[in-house]
Short mmCIF file of C-alpha atoms in Angstrom, two decimals:
data_model
loop_
_atom_site.label_atom_id
_atom_site.label_comp_id
_atom_site.label_asym_id
_atom_site.label_seq_id
_atom_site.Cartn_x
_atom_site.Cartn_y
_atom_site.Cartn_z
CA UNK A 1 30.49 272.84 35.23
CA UNK A 2 31.45 269.73 33.26
CA UNK A 3 31.58 266.41 35.06
CA UNK A 4 30.89 262.72 34.54
CA UNK A 5 27.37 261.61 35.32
CA UNK A 6 26.43 259.55 38.33
CA UNK A 7 23.53 257.20 38.92
CA UNK A 8 21.67 260.08 40.56
CA UNK A 9 21.72 262.02 37.26
CA UNK A 10 20.07 259.22 35.24
CA UNK A 11 16.47 260.48 35.48
CA UNK A 12 17.51 264.01 34.44
CA UNK A 13 19.49 262.77 31.43
CA UNK A 14 16.63 260.50 30.39
CA UNK A 15 14.25 263.46 30.53
CA UNK A 16 16.77 265.50 28.50
CA UNK A 17 16.65 262.84 25.77
CA UNK A 18 12.86 262.85 25.68
CA UNK A 19 12.84 266.64 25.26
CA UNK A 20 15.62 266.80 22.66
CA UNK A 21 14.82 263.64 20.67
CA UNK A 22 11.04 263.74 20.11
CA UNK A 23 11.48 261.55 17.02
CA UNK A 24 12.87 258.68 19.12
CA UNK A 25 10.54 255.95 20.34
CA UNK A 26 9.85 256.49 24.05
CA UNK A 27 9.90 252.75 24.58
CA UNK A 28 13.46 252.64 23.26
CA UNK A 29 14.57 255.52 25.52
CA UNK A 30 13.03 253.78 28.54
CA UNK A 31 14.76 250.53 27.57
CA UNK A 32 18.11 252.26 27.00
CA UNK A 33 18.23 253.91 30.39
CA UNK A 34 17.08 250.77 32.16
CA UNK A 35 19.42 248.31 30.44
CA UNK A 36 22.24 250.05 28.54
CA UNK A 37 22.98 253.40 30.16
CA UNK A 38 26.34 253.53 31.99
CA UNK A 39 26.60 256.81 33.97
CA UNK A 40 30.41 256.96 33.91
CA UNK A 41 30.34 256.96 30.09
CA UNK A 42 28.22 260.12 30.09
CA UNK A 43 29.63 263.64 30.30
CA UNK A 44 27.26 266.34 31.50
CA UNK A 45 27.18 270.11 31.79
CA UNK A 46 25.52 271.29 34.98
CA UNK A 47 24.16 274.82 35.16
CA UNK A 48 21.67 276.37 37.59
CA UNK A 49 21.75 273.15 39.58
CA UNK A 50 20.54 270.92 36.74
CA UNK A 51 21.82 268.90 33.78
CA UNK A 52 21.46 271.16 30.75
CA UNK A 53 23.66 269.31 28.26
CA UNK A 54 24.94 265.74 27.90
CA UNK A 55 27.00 263.47 25.66
CA UNK A 56 27.79 259.77 25.89
CA UNK A 57 31.12 258.19 24.90
CA UNK A 58 30.19 254.50 24.63
CA UNK A 59 33.01 251.93 24.19
CA UNK A 60 32.56 250.29 20.80
CA UNK A 61 34.91 247.61 19.42
CA UNK A 62 34.70 247.00 15.67
CA UNK A 63 36.20 244.43 13.33
CA UNK A 64 38.31 246.13 10.67
CA UNK A 65 40.49 244.21 8.21
CA UNK A 66 40.45 241.16 10.50
CA UNK A 67 41.60 243.20 13.51
CA UNK A 68 39.62 244.39 16.52
CA UNK A 69 39.77 248.19 16.79
CA UNK A 70 38.81 249.77 20.09
CA UNK A 71 36.62 252.77 19.30
CA UNK A 72 33.87 254.81 20.90
CA UNK A 73 30.43 255.71 19.62
CA UNK A 74 29.43 259.27 20.51
CA UNK A 75 25.68 259.39 21.12
CA UNK A 76 22.96 261.20 23.02
CA UNK A 77 24.36 264.64 22.12
CA UNK A 78 21.72 266.95 23.59
CA UNK A 79 21.19 270.37 25.14
CA UNK A 80 17.98 271.75 26.65
CA UNK A 81 16.42 274.23 24.16
CA UNK A 82 16.63 277.20 26.52
CA UNK A 83 20.38 276.61 27.09
CA UNK A 84 21.46 276.28 23.47
CA UNK A 85 23.90 278.58 21.66
CA UNK A 86 25.96 279.11 24.81
CA UNK A 87 28.87 276.86 23.83
CA UNK A 88 28.07 274.05 26.26
CA UNK A 89 28.12 271.34 23.62
CA UNK A 90 31.36 272.65 22.12
CA UNK A 91 33.06 272.38 25.51
CA UNK A 92 31.70 268.90 26.11
CA UNK A 93 32.86 267.76 22.67
CA UNK A 94 36.36 269.15 23.19
CA UNK A 95 36.76 267.27 26.48
CA UNK A 96 35.35 264.00 25.09
CA UNK A 97 37.49 264.13 21.95
CA UNK A 98 40.59 264.86 24.01
CA UNK A 99 39.89 261.63 25.91
CA UNK A 100 39.36 259.79 22.62
CA UNK A 101 42.67 261.00 21.21
CA UNK A 102 44.52 259.37 24.09
CA UNK A 103 42.75 256.01 23.96
CA UNK A 104 41.66 255.10 20.40
CA UNK A 105 42.54 255.45 16.72
CA UNK A 106 38.99 256.05 15.50
CA UNK A 107 35.92 257.66 17.05
CA UNK A 108 32.43 257.16 15.57
CA UNK A 109 29.20 259.12 15.67
CA UNK A 110 25.77 258.77 14.11
CA UNK A 111 24.04 262.13 13.73
CA UNK A 112 20.75 263.49 12.50
CA UNK A 113 22.58 266.59 11.22
CA UNK A 114 26.09 265.68 10.10
CA UNK A 115 27.01 269.32 9.44
CA UNK A 116 27.18 269.86 13.20
CA UNK A 117 30.15 267.53 13.57
CA UNK A 118 32.36 268.31 10.57
CA UNK A 119 34.09 271.18 12.49
CA UNK A 120 35.32 268.55 14.97
CA UNK A 121 36.98 266.43 12.30
CA UNK A 122 34.17 263.94 11.73
CA UNK A 123 33.48 262.85 8.16
CA UNK A 124 30.79 260.63 6.73
CA UNK A 125 32.37 257.26 5.92
CA UNK A 126 29.34 254.96 5.71
CA UNK A 127 26.08 255.24 3.80
CA UNK A 128 22.93 253.22 4.10
CA UNK A 129 20.18 252.74 1.53
CA UNK A 130 16.44 252.54 2.10
CA UNK A 131 14.01 250.80 -0.25
CA UNK A 132 10.27 251.43 -0.16
CA UNK A 133 8.42 248.23 -0.96
CA UNK A 134 4.75 247.61 -1.69
CA UNK A 135 2.90 244.42 -2.54
CA UNK A 136 3.14 245.05 -6.30
CA UNK A 137 6.94 244.98 -6.09
CA UNK A 138 7.31 241.74 -4.12
CA UNK A 139 6.18 238.37 -5.40
CA UNK A 140 3.72 236.88 -2.94
CA UNK A 141 4.78 233.78 -1.02
CA UNK A 142 3.50 231.99 2.07
CA UNK A 143 4.90 232.56 5.55
CA UNK A 144 5.94 228.92 5.78
CA UNK A 145 9.32 228.74 7.50
CA UNK A 146 8.96 232.12 9.24
CA UNK A 147 9.27 232.21 13.02
CA UNK A 148 8.21 235.08 15.26
CA UNK A 149 10.16 233.78 18.28
CA UNK A 150 13.72 233.06 17.12
CA UNK A 151 16.21 232.25 19.85
CA UNK A 152 19.14 234.52 20.65
CA UNK A 153 21.60 231.76 19.71
CA UNK A 154 19.98 231.35 16.28
CA UNK A 155 20.13 235.09 15.68
CA UNK A 156 23.81 235.08 16.59
CA UNK A 157 24.51 232.15 14.24
CA UNK A 158 22.94 233.72 11.17
CA UNK A 159 24.31 237.20 11.95
CA UNK A 160 27.84 235.79 12.26
CA UNK A 161 27.53 234.03 8.89
CA UNK A 162 26.10 237.13 7.18
CA UNK A 163 28.44 239.75 8.60
CA UNK A 164 31.60 237.97 7.44
CA UNK A 165 30.91 239.50 4.03
CA UNK A 166 31.53 242.95 5.49
CA UNK A 167 33.97 245.11 7.44
CA UNK A 168 33.73 247.65 10.24
CA UNK A 169 31.00 245.78 12.09
CA UNK A 170 30.46 245.58 15.84
CA UNK A 171 31.61 242.29 17.36
CA UNK A 172 28.35 240.87 18.78
CA UNK A 173 27.95 237.98 21.20
CA UNK A 174 25.06 235.97 22.67
CA UNK A 175 24.38 238.52 25.41
CA UNK A 176 23.99 241.18 22.73
CA UNK A 177 21.11 239.30 21.12
CA UNK A 178 19.43 238.55 24.43
CA UNK A 179 19.32 242.32 25.01
CA UNK A 180 18.51 243.07 21.39
CA UNK A 181 15.30 241.04 21.53
CA UNK A 182 14.19 242.99 24.60
CA UNK A 183 15.11 246.28 22.90
CA UNK A 184 12.90 245.57 19.89
CA UNK A 185 10.02 244.40 22.04
CA UNK A 186 10.26 247.62 24.07
CA UNK A 187 9.59 249.57 20.84
CA UNK A 188 6.55 247.49 19.95
CA UNK A 189 8.48 245.72 17.22
CA UNK A 190 9.34 242.12 16.45
CA UNK A 191 12.16 240.03 15.01
CA UNK A 192 11.00 237.62 12.34
CA UNK A 193 13.35 234.84 11.24
CA UNK A 194 13.26 232.44 8.30
CA UNK A 195 14.22 228.76 8.63
CA UNK A 196 14.73 226.46 5.64
CA UNK A 197 13.36 222.94 5.28
CA UNK A 198 16.21 221.60 7.41
CA UNK A 199 15.24 223.93 10.31
CA UNK A 200 18.38 225.98 9.73
CA UNK A 201 18.02 229.73 10.23
CA UNK A 202 18.76 231.61 7.02
CA UNK A 203 17.91 235.18 7.96
CA UNK A 204 15.98 237.59 10.13
CA UNK A 205 14.39 241.02 9.88
CA UNK A 206 13.87 243.53 12.67
CA UNK A 207 10.43 245.05 12.08
CA UNK A 208 9.38 248.31 13.73
CA UNK A 209 5.97 249.94 13.14
CA UNK A 210 6.22 253.63 12.20
CA UNK A 211 2.66 254.81 11.65
CA UNK A 212 1.42 253.46 8.32
CA UNK A 213 4.88 252.16 7.43
CA UNK A 214 6.76 249.11 8.70
CA UNK A 215 10.52 249.68 8.91
CA UNK A 216 12.99 246.83 8.59
CA UNK A 217 15.81 248.45 10.54
CA UNK A 218 18.11 245.42 10.33
CA UNK A 219 17.95 242.87 7.52
CA UNK A 220 20.10 239.74 7.73
CA UNK A 221 19.81 237.11 4.96
CA UNK A 222 21.99 234.35 3.58
CA UNK A 223 20.12 233.80 0.32
CA UNK A 224 17.40 235.27 -1.88
CA UNK A 225 14.76 232.89 -0.50
CA UNK A 226 15.24 234.26 3.00
CA UNK A 227 15.15 237.80 1.64
CA UNK A 228 11.86 237.27 -0.21
CA UNK A 229 10.24 235.35 2.65
CA UNK A 230 11.02 238.09 5.15
CA UNK A 231 9.86 240.88 2.83
CA UNK A 232 6.58 239.01 2.39
CA UNK A 233 6.20 238.59 6.14
CA UNK A 234 6.64 242.35 6.53
CA UNK A 235 4.05 243.10 3.85
CA UNK A 236 1.53 240.94 5.70
CA UNK A 237 1.92 243.49 8.55
CA UNK A 238 1.74 246.76 6.58
CA UNK A 239 1.07 247.82 2.99
CA UNK A 240 4.29 249.83 2.83
CA UNK A 241 7.65 248.50 4.05
CA UNK A 242 10.85 250.55 4.35
CA UNK A 243 13.94 248.35 4.19
CA UNK A 244 17.28 249.72 5.46
CA UNK A 245 20.53 248.04 4.37
CA UNK A 246 24.13 249.03 3.70
CA UNK A 247 24.74 250.89 0.44
CA UNK A 248 26.80 247.93 -0.76
CA UNK A 249 23.66 245.75 -0.81
CA UNK A 250 22.02 246.69 -4.10
CA UNK A 251 18.45 245.45 -3.63
CA UNK A 252 17.38 247.32 -6.77
CA UNK A 253 18.64 244.28 -8.68
CA UNK A 254 15.74 242.36 -7.11
CA UNK A 255 13.21 245.15 -6.51
CA UNK A 256 13.72 247.17 -9.68
CA UNK A 257 10.75 249.47 -9.19
CA UNK A 258 11.31 250.20 -5.51
CA UNK A 259 11.93 253.79 -4.47
CA UNK A 260 15.55 254.02 -3.28
CA UNK A 261 17.27 256.62 -1.12
CA UNK A 262 20.92 256.67 -0.08
CA UNK A 263 21.75 258.60 3.09
CA UNK A 264 24.75 259.26 5.31
CA UNK A 265 24.70 257.06 8.39
CA UNK A 266 28.00 256.92 10.30
CA UNK A 267 30.69 259.55 10.69
CA UNK A 268 34.22 258.89 11.90
CA UNK A 269 37.15 260.88 13.21
CA UNK A 270 40.80 259.83 12.80
CA UNK A 271 42.57 260.50 16.10
CA UNK A 272 46.10 259.26 15.29
CA UNK A 273 47.04 259.19 11.60
CA UNK A 274 50.63 258.01 12.20
CA UNK A 275 49.60 255.02 14.30
CA UNK A 276 46.84 254.08 11.87
CA UNK A 277 49.37 254.25 9.04
CA UNK A 278 51.55 251.74 10.88
CA UNK A 279 48.53 249.49 11.41
CA UNK A 280 47.64 249.28 7.71
CA UNK A 281 51.15 249.62 6.28
CA UNK A 282 50.56 252.71 4.16
CA UNK A 283 50.58 256.48 4.55
CA UNK A 284 47.24 257.71 5.89
CA UNK A 285 46.42 261.37 6.55
CA UNK A 286 42.58 261.53 6.50
CA UNK A 287 39.75 259.44 7.89
CA UNK A 288 38.44 258.90 4.35
CA UNK A 289 41.80 257.34 3.41
CA UNK A 290 41.70 255.22 6.55
CA UNK A 291 38.37 253.61 5.67
CA UNK A 292 39.33 253.34 2.00
CA UNK A 293 41.80 250.65 3.13
CA UNK A 294 38.83 248.41 3.96
CA UNK A 295 39.21 245.01 2.28
CA UNK A 296 35.43 244.44 2.29
CA UNK A 297 32.30 246.61 2.06
CA UNK A 298 31.47 248.44 5.28
CA UNK A 299 28.54 247.56 7.52
CA UNK A 300 28.26 249.83 10.58
CA UNK A 301 24.70 249.28 11.66
CA UNK A 302 25.12 250.09 15.35
CA UNK A 303 23.49 252.99 17.17
CA UNK A 304 24.66 252.47 20.76
#
């Protein structure tokens, strides 16, 4: 039976995540279900008196070509191992996508295996790049100007200045950054910011320890000084730093010897080609064409 989740299902769905997503940080899962999980956004398949499969359709407004597009982010797609290959996820996806087709032009998903979602019309439209940095590749500087306790309002200020260079981004507000700080702390990470000599914030890096590697999952910088200062701060923590940015940000111009990998990050599905065509003033038939109308490079760095 397919139904929307209720508050009483929360513990079961959380346990489902921990079973199906062993690569996810448990601290993040605990944080998500305590602070971000909205039961009515979650569709579940109940069999044998328990939740065996689940999928979340999270409302997700993005800025695209100076317009706010109401979208959803599909996440938490999971089925208990012993109940797989029975078609439960297919049925959930069909119901969720039917709802999407009636309410939004675009639906987004971030997937570990993108091949699973191409049959449903999703296509990769946004790539990220990772750069592996070591001390030999980054000129050493002091940590002067770096702060390990930036305020939410400062994070919002510098993010807003940085993200104007891009398109497709999530419209964040102050409450977002209040929660974001708690989310990173829950994973044992930290947000390090850089302030210039005038005490103006010029960038921040979200640093998450992953074994012997420190991952910069989000990197916001307004100039090269902020970029270098934050990379140095990360290398004081670990000998190897993995920096994740949008593909449009070519850090190989600065870190020429860094190991670089480009990978698919966000997939999208076009739900109403005719209406999207009217929105952009040209004939659009595929989701690739839709995002090709972007007037700036894409930056879709949201996971929930």
